[in-house]
Coordinates of C-alpha atoms in Angstrom, one line a residue:
Chain F
M187 CA 0.0 0.0 0.0
K188 CA 1.2 3.4 -0.8
S189 CA -0.7 5.3 1.8
G190 CA -2.8 2.7 3.6
S191 CA -5.9 5.0 3.3
N192 CA -9.4 3.4 3.4
L193 CA -10.0 4.7 -0.2
E194 CA -6.8 3.0 -1.5
R195 CA -7.8 -0.2 0.4
V196 CA -11.4 -0.2 -1.1
L197 CA -10.1 0.4 -4.6
A198 CA -7.2 -2.2 -4.2
A199 CA -9.8 -4.7 -3.1
G200 CA -11.7 -4.2 -6.4
Q201 CA -14.7 -2.6 -4.8
F202 CA -16.6 0.2 -6.5
A203 CA -15.5 3.3 -4.5
V204 CA -17.6 6.2 -3.4
T205 CA -16.3 9.6 -2.5
A206 CA -18.1 12.9 -1.8
E207 CA -17.0 16.5 -1.0
C208 CA -17.6 19.0 1.7
G209 CA -16.9 22.6 1.1
P210 CA -15.6 24.3 4.3
P211 CA -17.5 27.3 5.6
R212 CA -16.7 30.9 5.2
G213 CA -16.0 31.3 8.9
A214 CA -14.3 29.6 11.7
D215 CA -17.3 27.7 13.1
P216 CA -16.3 24.1 13.2
E217 CA -19.9 23.0 13.7
K218 CA -20.6 23.9 10.1
V219 CA -18.1 21.3 8.9
L220 CA -19.2 18.7 11.4
K221 CA -22.8 19.2 10.4
K222 CA -22.0 18.5 6.8
A223 CA -19.7 15.7 7.7
E224 CA -22.6 13.9 9.5
F225 CA -24.5 13.7 6.2
V226 CA -21.4 12.2 4.6
K227 CA -20.6 9.7 7.3
G228 CA -21.2 6.0 6.3
N229 CA -22.0 6.9 2.7
V230 CA -18.4 7.2 1.4
D231 CA -15.0 5.8 1.5
A232 CA -13.4 9.2 1.7
C233 CA -14.6 12.7 1.7
N234 CA -12.9 15.6 -0.3
V235 CA -12.5 18.8 1.6
T236 CA -12.1 21.6 -1.0
D237 CA -9.3 24.2 -1.0
N238 CA -10.7 27.7 -1.4
Q239 CA -12.8 26.7 -4.4
T240 CA -13.7 29.4 -6.9
S241 CA -11.1 31.4 -5.1
V242 CA -13.5 32.4 -2.3
V243 CA -11.8 32.4 1.1
R244 CA -13.0 29.5 3.3
M245 CA -11.6 27.6 6.2
S246 CA -8.5 25.7 5.1
S247 CA -8.8 22.3 3.6
L248 CA -6.4 20.8 6.1
A249 CA -8.4 22.1 9.1
G250 CA -11.6 20.9 7.4
C251 CA -10.0 17.4 6.9
L252 CA -9.3 17.1 10.5
L253 CA -12.8 18.0 11.5
V254 CA -14.2 15.5 8.9
R255 CA -12.0 12.8 10.3
Q256 CA -13.1 13.8 13.8
S257 CA -16.6 13.1 12.8
G258 CA -15.7 9.6 11.6
T259 CA -15.1 9.9 7.9
E260 CA -11.7 9.6 6.1
P261 CA -10.7 12.9 4.6
L262 CA -9.2 13.7 1.2
L263 CA -7.2 16.8 1.1
Q264 CA -7.6 19.1 -1.9
M265 CA -4.6 21.2 -2.6
V266 CA -4.3 23.9 -5.3
V267 CA -1.2 25.5 -6.6
R268 CA -2.7 28.9 -7.0
D269 CA -1.9 30.2 -3.5
R270 CA 1.2 28.5 -2.4
N271 CA 4.7 28.2 -3.8
R272 CA 6.7 25.0 -3.6
I273 CA 8.1 25.8 -0.2
A274 CA 4.6 26.1 1.3
L275 CA 3.2 23.1 -0.7
Q276 CA 5.9 20.8 0.7
S277 CA 5.5 22.1 4.1
D278 CA 1.8 21.6 4.1
L279 CA 2.1 18.2 2.7
L280 CA 4.4 17.2 5.5
G281 CA 2.1 18.7 8.0
A282 CA -1.0 17.0 6.5
S283 CA 0.8 13.6 6.5
A284 CA 2.0 14.1 10.0
L285 CA -1.7 14.7 11.2
G286 CA -2.8 11.6 9.5
V287 CA -4.3 12.8 6.2
R288 CA -3.7 10.0 3.6
N289 CA -5.6 11.0 0.5
L290 CA -4.6 14.0 -1.7
L291 CA -6.0 15.7 -4.7
C292 CA -3.6 17.9 -6.8
L293 CA -5.2 20.8 -8.5
S294 CA -4.4 24.0 -10.2
G295 CA -7.2 25.9 -8.6
D296 CA -9.7 28.4 -10.2
H297 CA -8.1 31.7 -11.2
Q298 CA -8.4 34.3 -8.3
K299 CA -10.4 36.4 -10.6
F300 CA -13.5 34.4 -9.7
G301 CA -13.2 35.1 -6.0
D302 CA -13.7 38.0 -3.8
D303 CA -10.0 38.9 -3.7
P304 CA -9.4 39.4 -7.5
Q305 CA -6.5 41.6 -6.6
A306 CA -4.6 38.8 -5.0
K307 CA -1.2 37.8 -6.5
N308 CA -1.4 34.4 -8.1
V309 CA 1.4 32.0 -7.4
F310 CA 1.4 29.0 -9.8
D311 CA 5.1 28.3 -9.0
I312 CA 4.5 24.7 -10.1
D313 CA 1.4 23.4 -11.9
S314 CA -0.9 20.6 -10.7
I315 CA 1.0 17.9 -12.7
Q316 CA 4.2 19.0 -11.2
L317 CA 2.6 18.9 -7.8
I318 CA 1.7 15.2 -8.4
H319 CA 5.4 14.6 -9.3
L320 CA 6.5 16.5 -6.2
V321 CA 4.4 14.4 -3.9
K322 CA 5.3 11.2 -5.5
T323 CA 9.0 12.1 -5.2
M324 CA 8.6 12.9 -1.6
R325 CA 6.6 9.7 -0.9
D326 CA 8.5 7.2 -3.0
D327 CA 12.0 8.4 -3.0
G328 CA 12.0 9.9 0.5
V329 CA 13.6 13.1 -0.7
F330 CA 12.6 16.6 -1.3
P331 CA 12.4 17.7 -5.0
S332 CA 15.6 19.7 -4.2
G333 CA 17.2 16.4 -3.6
E334 CA 17.7 16.8 0.2
K335 CA 16.7 13.7 2.3
L336 CA 13.5 13.7 4.1
D337 CA 13.3 13.0 7.9
G338 CA 10.2 10.8 7.4
A339 CA 8.4 10.6 4.0
P340 CA 4.8 11.7 3.7
K341 CA 2.2 9.0 2.9
F342 CA -0.4 10.0 0.4
F343 CA -2.8 8.2 -2.1
I344 CA -2.2 10.7 -4.9
G345 CA -5.1 12.0 -6.8
C346 CA -5.7 14.3 -9.7
A347 CA -8.8 15.8 -11.5
V348 CA -9.6 15.6 -15.2
N349 CA -12.1 17.5 -17.2
P350 CA -13.2 15.5 -20.2
F351 CA -15.6 18.3 -21.3
A352 CA -13.1 21.2 -21.6
D353 CA -11.3 22.0 -24.9
P354 CA -9.6 20.9 -27.0
F355 CA -11.0 17.5 -26.6
E356 CA -8.2 15.8 -28.4
I357 CA -5.7 16.9 -25.7
R358 CA -7.7 15.7 -22.8
V359 CA -6.7 12.1 -22.7
P360 CA -3.0 12.9 -23.4
R361 CA -3.1 15.4 -20.5
F362 CA -4.5 12.7 -18.3
K363 CA -1.7 10.4 -19.4
L364 CA 0.7 13.2 -18.3
K365 CA -0.9 13.0 -14.8
A366 CA -0.5 9.3 -14.8
D367 CA 3.2 9.7 -15.8
A368 CA 3.7 12.1 -13.0
G369 CA 2.5 9.6 -10.5
A370 CA -1.3 9.9 -10.1
D371 CA -2.9 6.9 -8.3
F372 CA -6.5 8.0 -8.8
V373 CA -8.5 10.6 -10.7
Q374 CA -11.8 12.2 -10.0
T375 CA -13.4 13.7 -13.1
Q376 CA -15.4 16.9 -13.5
C377 CA -19.1 16.4 -13.2
I378 CA -20.4 14.3 -16.1
Y379 CA -23.7 15.0 -17.8
N380 CA -22.7 14.3 -21.3
M381 CA -22.4 10.7 -21.3
D382 CA -21.5 10.4 -25.1
T383 CA -18.5 12.7 -24.7
F384 CA -17.5 10.8 -21.6
T385 CA -17.8 7.4 -23.3
R386 CA -15.6 8.7 -26.1
Y387 CA -13.1 10.0 -23.5
M388 CA -13.0 6.7 -21.8
E389 CA -12.5 4.8 -25.0
E390 CA -9.3 7.0 -25.7
A391 CA -8.2 6.6 -22.1
K392 CA -8.6 2.8 -22.3
K393 CA -6.7 2.7 -25.6
M394 CA -3.7 4.1 -23.6
G395 CA -4.2 1.8 -20.8
L396 CA -4.9 4.7 -18.4
H397 CA -7.7 2.8 -16.5
E398 CA -5.2 0.1 -15.5
R399 CA -2.7 2.6 -14.2
V400 CA -5.0 5.1 -12.5
K401 CA -8.2 4.4 -10.6
I402 CA -10.9 6.3 -12.4
L403 CA -13.7 7.9 -10.2
A404 CA -16.5 9.3 -12.3
G405 CA -17.7 12.7 -11.0
V406 CA -21.5 13.4 -10.7
T407 CA -23.5 16.3 -9.4
P408 CA -27.2 16.1 -8.9
L409 CA -29.1 18.9 -10.3
K410 CA -31.5 20.6 -8.0
S411 CA -33.6 22.4 -10.7
V412 CA -33.7 23.4 -14.3
G413 CA -32.4 26.8 -13.3
M414 CA -29.3 25.3 -11.7
A415 CA -28.7 23.2 -14.9
K416 CA -28.9 26.2 -17.1
F417 CA -26.8 28.3 -14.9
M418 CA -24.1 25.8 -14.7
N419 CA -24.1 25.0 -18.4
K420 CA -23.8 28.8 -19.3
M421 CA -21.7 30.1 -16.5
V422 CA -19.3 27.4 -15.4
A423 CA -16.4 26.8 -17.9
G424 CA -15.9 23.2 -18.7
I425 CA -19.3 22.0 -17.7
D426 CA -21.5 20.5 -20.5
I427 CA -25.1 19.7 -19.8
P428 CA -26.7 18.4 -23.1
E429 CA -30.2 19.8 -23.9
P430 CA -32.1 16.4 -23.4
V431 CA -30.8 16.4 -19.8
I432 CA -32.1 19.9 -19.2
K433 CA -35.4 19.0 -20.9
R434 CA -35.9 16.0 -18.6
L435 CA -35.8 18.4 -15.7
A436 CA -37.8 21.1 -17.4
D437 CA -40.6 18.6 -18.2
E438 CA -41.2 18.3 -14.5
P439 CA -43.2 20.8 -12.4
K440 CA -40.9 23.0 -10.3
E441 CA -41.6 21.2 -7.1
K442 CA -40.6 17.9 -8.5
Q443 CA -37.4 18.9 -10.2
A444 CA -35.2 18.2 -7.3
A445 CA -36.5 14.7 -6.8
K446 CA -36.1 14.2 -10.6
G447 CA -32.5 15.5 -10.4
I448 CA -31.7 12.9 -7.7
E449 CA -33.4 10.1 -9.8
M450 CA -31.3 11.1 -12.8
C451 CA -28.1 11.2 -10.7
I452 CA -28.9 7.7 -9.4
E453 CA -29.4 6.4 -13.0
Q454 CA -26.2 7.9 -14.2
I455 CA -24.2 6.3 -11.3
Q456 CA -25.7 3.0 -12.2
Q457 CA -24.7 3.5 -15.8
L458 CA -21.2 4.6 -14.8
K459 CA -20.9 1.5 -12.6
E460 CA -21.3 -0.6 -15.7
M461 CA -18.7 1.1 -17.7
E462 CA -15.4 -0.7 -18.1
G463 CA -12.6 1.1 -16.5
I464 CA -14.7 3.1 -13.9
A465 CA -13.5 2.3 -10.5
G466 CA -15.8 4.4 -8.4
V467 CA -18.0 7.5 -8.3
H468 CA -17.3 10.9 -6.9
V469 CA -20.7 12.6 -5.8
M470 CA -20.4 16.3 -5.6
A471 CA -23.7 17.2 -4.0
I472 CA -23.0 21.0 -3.9
E473 CA -24.6 22.4 -0.7
W474 CA -26.9 19.4 -0.8
E475 CA -25.0 16.9 1.3
E476 CA -28.2 15.8 3.1
K477 CA -29.1 14.0 -0.1
L478 CA -25.9 11.9 -0.2
N479 CA -27.4 8.9 1.6
E480 CA -30.4 8.9 -0.8
I481 CA -28.4 9.1 -3.9
I482 CA -25.6 6.6 -2.9
G483 CA -28.1 4.2 -1.2
G484 CA -30.4 4.6 -4.3
A485 CA -27.6 3.5 -6.5
G486 CA -27.1 0.4 -4.4
L487 CA -23.7 1.3 -3.1
L488 CA -24.6 1.1 0.6
P489 CA -23.3 -0.1 3.0
R490 CA -19.8 0.9 2.2
P491 CA -17.3 -2.0 2.4
V492 CA -14.9 -2.4 5.3
V493 CA -11.6 -3.6 3.9
D494 CA -8.8 -4.6 6.1
E495 CA -5.3 -4.2 4.8
G496 CA -4.9 -7.9 4.6
E497 CA -7.7 -8.3 2.1
T498 CA -6.3 -6.1 -0.5
E499 CA -4.3 -7.1 -3.5
R500 CA -0.7 -6.2 -3.1
Chain A
M224 CA 8.2 46.9 -27.0
I225 CA 7.5 48.0 -23.5
T226 CA 3.8 49.3 -23.4
G227 CA 2.0 51.6 -21.2
T228 CA -1.1 53.7 -20.5
P229 CA -1.4 57.4 -19.6
K230 CA -2.2 58.1 -16.0
P231 CA -5.5 59.9 -15.4
I232 CA -5.0 63.6 -15.7
E233 CA -6.5 64.1 -12.2
E234 CA -3.7 62.0 -10.8
I235 CA -1.0 63.9 -12.6
L236 CA -2.5 67.2 -11.6
E237 CA -2.4 66.1 -8.0
M238 CA 1.2 64.9 -8.4
I239 CA 2.4 68.3 -9.8
E240 CA 0.2 70.3 -7.4
P241 CA 3.3 71.5 -5.3
Y242 CA 5.1 72.8 -8.3
E243 CA 5.2 75.8 -10.6
K244 CA 8.0 75.0 -13.0
I245 CA 8.4 71.5 -14.4
I246 CA 9.9 69.5 -17.2
V247 CA 7.6 67.1 -19.2
A248 CA 10.0 64.5 -20.7
G249 CA 9.1 62.0 -23.4
C250 CA 11.1 59.3 -25.0
F251 CA 11.5 58.3 -28.7
G252 CA 11.8 54.6 -27.8
C253 CA 9.0 52.1 -27.1
V254 CA 6.6 54.6 -25.7
T255 CA 6.6 56.6 -28.9
V256 CA 5.7 53.5 -30.9
C257 CA 2.8 52.7 -28.6
R258 CA 1.9 56.4 -28.6
V259 CA 1.9 57.0 -24.8
G260 CA 5.1 58.9 -24.3
G261 CA 6.6 60.4 -27.5
E262 CA 7.1 63.9 -28.6
K263 CA 3.4 64.3 -29.6
E264 CA 2.1 63.1 -26.3
V265 CA 4.6 65.4 -24.5
Q266 CA 3.0 68.4 -26.3
V267 CA -0.6 67.3 -25.6
L268 CA 0.1 66.6 -22.0
A269 CA 1.9 69.8 -21.5
S270 CA -0.9 71.8 -23.0
T271 CA -3.5 70.0 -21.0
L272 CA -1.7 70.7 -17.8
R273 CA -1.1 74.3 -18.6
L274 CA -4.7 74.9 -19.4
A275 CA -5.8 73.1 -16.3
R276 CA -3.6 75.1 -14.0
E277 CA -4.4 78.4 -15.6
A278 CA -8.1 77.6 -15.1
G279 CA -7.3 77.1 -11.4
G280 CA -5.4 80.4 -11.2
R281 CA -2.0 78.8 -10.6
P282 CA -0.1 78.9 -13.9
L283 CA 2.6 76.3 -14.6
E284 CA 5.7 76.7 -16.5
I285 CA 6.6 73.7 -18.5
R286 CA 9.7 72.8 -20.6
E287 CA 8.9 70.1 -23.1
V288 CA 11.6 67.7 -24.1
C289 CA 11.7 64.3 -25.7
L290 CA 14.9 62.2 -25.4
E291 CA 16.2 59.6 -27.7
R292 CA 15.9 57.1 -24.9
Q293 CA 15.5 57.6 -21.2
C294 CA 17.1 54.3 -20.5
D295 CA 20.7 55.1 -21.8
P296 CA 23.0 57.5 -19.9
E297 CA 24.3 59.3 -22.9
Y298 CA 20.8 60.6 -23.8
L299 CA 20.1 61.8 -20.3
D300 CA 23.3 63.9 -20.1
P301 CA 22.0 66.8 -22.3
M302 CA 19.4 67.5 -19.7
R303 CA 21.9 67.9 -16.9
P304 CA 22.7 71.6 -17.5
Y305 CA 19.1 72.8 -17.0
V306 CA 17.3 70.0 -15.0
E307 CA 17.9 71.8 -11.7
D308 CA 16.3 74.9 -13.0
Y309 CA 13.0 73.1 -12.6
Q310 CA 11.3 71.7 -9.5
A311 CA 10.4 68.3 -11.0
V312 CA 10.4 66.2 -14.0
L313 CA 7.2 64.5 -15.1
S314 CA 8.4 61.6 -17.3
I315 CA 6.1 59.7 -19.7
A316 CA 8.8 57.1 -20.5
C317 CA 8.5 53.6 -19.2
G318 CA 9.2 52.7 -15.5
A319 CA 12.9 51.9 -16.4
G320 CA 13.4 55.2 -18.1
I321 CA 11.8 57.2 -15.2
Q322 CA 13.9 55.4 -12.7
F323 CA 17.2 55.8 -14.6
M324 CA 16.5 59.5 -14.8
A325 CA 15.8 59.6 -11.1
E326 CA 19.2 57.9 -10.5
K327 CA 21.1 60.4 -12.6
F328 CA 19.4 63.6 -11.3
A329 CA 19.5 62.9 -7.6
R330 CA 18.2 66.3 -6.5
T331 CA 15.1 66.5 -8.9
P332 CA 11.8 64.7 -8.0
L333 CA 10.7 62.4 -10.8
L334 CA 6.9 61.8 -11.4
P335 CA 5.5 59.1 -13.5
G336 CA 3.1 60.3 -16.1
I337 CA 2.2 56.8 -17.4
N338 CA 1.6 53.3 -16.0
T339 CA 4.1 51.0 -17.6
G340 CA 2.4 47.9 -18.9
F341 CA 4.1 44.9 -20.4
L342 CA 6.3 43.5 -23.1
G343 CA 4.1 43.3 -26.0
V344 CA 3.2 43.6 -29.6
T345 CA 0.9 45.9 -31.7
E346 CA -1.8 43.4 -32.7
R347 CA -3.6 46.1 -34.7
Q348 CA -3.8 49.8 -34.8
G349 CA -4.6 50.9 -31.2
E350 CA -4.3 47.5 -29.6
W351 CA -1.3 46.0 -27.8
A352 CA -1.1 42.6 -26.3
E353 CA 1.4 41.0 -23.9
R354 CA 3.8 38.3 -25.2
C355 CA 6.8 38.1 -22.8
Q356 CA 7.4 38.2 -19.0
G357 CA 11.2 38.4 -19.4
C358 CA 11.4 35.2 -17.2
G359 CA 15.0 34.6 -18.2
D360 CA 14.6 31.0 -19.3
C361 CA 12.9 30.7 -22.8
V362 CA 11.1 27.6 -23.7
L363 CA 9.4 28.9 -26.9
H364 CA 11.1 26.2 -29.0
L365 CA 9.1 23.6 -27.1
T366 CA 5.8 25.4 -27.1
G367 CA 5.3 26.3 -30.8
G368 CA 6.6 29.8 -30.3
I369 CA 3.9 30.7 -27.8
C370 CA 4.8 31.4 -24.2
P371 CA 2.9 29.3 -21.5
V372 CA 4.2 31.6 -18.8
T373 CA 2.7 34.7 -20.5
R374 CA -0.2 33.5 -22.5
C375 CA -1.7 31.1 -19.9
A376 CA -3.4 33.0 -17.0
K377 CA -2.0 30.3 -14.6
S378 CA 1.4 30.1 -16.4
L379 CA 0.8 26.3 -16.5
F380 CA 3.5 24.1 -18.1
H381 CA 1.1 21.4 -18.9
G382 CA -2.1 23.1 -19.9
P383 CA -4.8 23.6 -20.8
C384 CA -6.7 23.6 -17.5
G385 CA -10.3 22.6 -17.3
G386 CA -11.4 26.2 -17.9
S387 CA -10.5 26.2 -21.6
V388 CA -13.7 26.4 -23.6
G389 CA -13.8 27.0 -27.4
G390 CA -10.3 28.5 -27.4
I391 CA -11.2 31.1 -24.7
C392 CA -9.7 31.3 -21.2
E393 CA -12.0 31.1 -18.3
V394 CA -10.6 34.4 -17.0
S395 CA -12.1 36.6 -19.7
R396 CA -14.0 36.2 -23.0
D397 CA -11.4 38.5 -24.5
V398 CA -8.5 36.2 -23.6
P399 CA -7.6 33.4 -25.9
C400 CA -6.5 30.3 -24.1
G401 CA -2.7 30.1 -24.4
W402 CA -2.6 26.4 -24.4
Q403 CA -5.1 26.1 -27.1
L404 CA -2.9 28.4 -29.1
I405 CA 0.1 26.2 -28.3
I406 CA -1.6 23.0 -29.2
D407 CA -2.9 24.4 -32.4
R408 CA 0.6 25.6 -33.4
L409 CA 2.2 22.4 -32.4
K410 CA -0.2 20.5 -34.6
A411 CA 0.5 22.9 -37.5
L412 CA 4.2 22.3 -37.1
D413 CA 3.7 18.5 -36.6
Q414 CA 5.3 18.7 -33.1
L415 CA 2.5 17.5 -30.9
E416 CA 5.0 15.0 -29.4
N417 CA 6.4 17.9 -27.4
Y418 CA 3.1 18.0 -25.5
G419 CA 3.4 14.5 -24.1
K420 CA 6.5 15.2 -22.1
L421 CA 6.6 16.1 -18.5
K422 CA 8.5 19.4 -18.0
P423 CA 10.8 20.0 -15.0
Y424 CA 9.6 22.6 -12.5
K425 CA 10.5 26.0 -13.8
G426 CA 13.3 27.8 -12.2
W427 CA 12.1 31.2 -11.3
S428 CA 15.4 32.5 -10.0
S429 CA 16.1 33.8 -13.5
A430 CA 12.9 35.8 -13.3
R431 CA 12.1 38.7 -11.0
D432 CA 11.7 36.2 -8.1
G433 CA 15.5 35.9 -7.8
G434 CA 15.7 39.6 -7.0
P435 CA 16.5 42.5 -9.4
R436 CA 18.3 41.2 -12.4
R437 CA 21.5 42.3 -14.2
I438 CA 23.2 41.2 -17.4
I439 CA 26.9 41.6 -17.7
R440 CA 28.5 41.1 -21.1
E441 CA 32.3 40.8 -20.5
D442 CA 32.9 41.1 -24.3
M443 CA 31.4 44.5 -24.3
I444 CA 33.0 46.0 -21.2

């Protein structure tokens, strides 16, 4: 085992994995995290804690991870390269590992323009692919990227994100391969709505054998309303919600759209589960964590397996 | 060239408020080409300032000059005999020129009349765009002649990020995705294999991050 994390064990045992995410609050109240974490508990193998997503200042991901763990769920630390140079990144990685965080997601981070501090300096000392390489070097070689020996290597199950729906499509799988080459153990995809594009993406990825090198967790986000669908489609770069998906929601009366969104999400998870090369699902129920149990249970993925280290394939 | 934009006239008037006798100094270099600090701009700015001050009842005496370059000592020297006859110099050269003049004329306050922008090109009449950050370690041969440090909003070395849609960067509809440009160009050059290689972490010590930079050419000294 590279990290010994629960997520790594579940995937290594060949079980279909489930992750979700918690966005930390815009304040210092730990109860906000603990409340969200209660909805996650028992429904996932690990829970992502986002790192100042959309460049809006929130409680730090590491602090959020510790609170999630305190509530009984294994955390997954998201780390963006937007705000920290390589010195700070390495330092935070050591700290996170020392505190027992074992799952990591390496991201570039949304540009600071989108947040409430657009005047902030952006760092981007290294990019997300180089961060993967940096963590792997520290974990597997026991040295800092500078070559200096580590006094205790950090242990992480190293993740990355991919967006099959951004442009240019032809470079999306090659870019995923770069992440695999850099050392990613698992990937969580951007929310999938366009199953045709995703199927094409997976065909390309499988041709390169990427599904055998990296555990692929397909990302889904339940839609609460037709308004949310239209907003995301129009306003969020790299989100592709096809017209028939929007129409299915629009055909429902307003008060039934949320239930329909959940039904569609469950259907989609079941389809993804049957796709070759998909090792799990990442359910991003944005500010809708209370529905995780219904979605994941509805997809037949509960209870979550308990895998001891001895049961995993080495 | 080095580009720039004029400072708002109100800001300039505030800067020159304490003075009655100043020099407005332009430069025949980059700022002339991008029409922000050349001879013509000196004349226009000086006239505007004179009129504004006269309207306020505090006339301003201005000497208009335009130097060949403000970033070379030989072109600054001709100002030496008269510079101290004035209370300040309002320079509309780039930040380098303004600072160099400040160094050479230690007892005269130097005031910036423009905001220096970036190393860029004239894309069309009246429109300039950034091309180079002067990072001191060029990789253009690997990226189809398009700079990832400058043209990608996140300076990614393995782009494009998930925010690239239809060739446009997520930062603004007016910004092309630098990595889309790189990929298009690599394809046109049949060099797409360059994309598939992991690039080492960039050394930023040759950029501004290593502290103020200096080039010494022994062969020229």
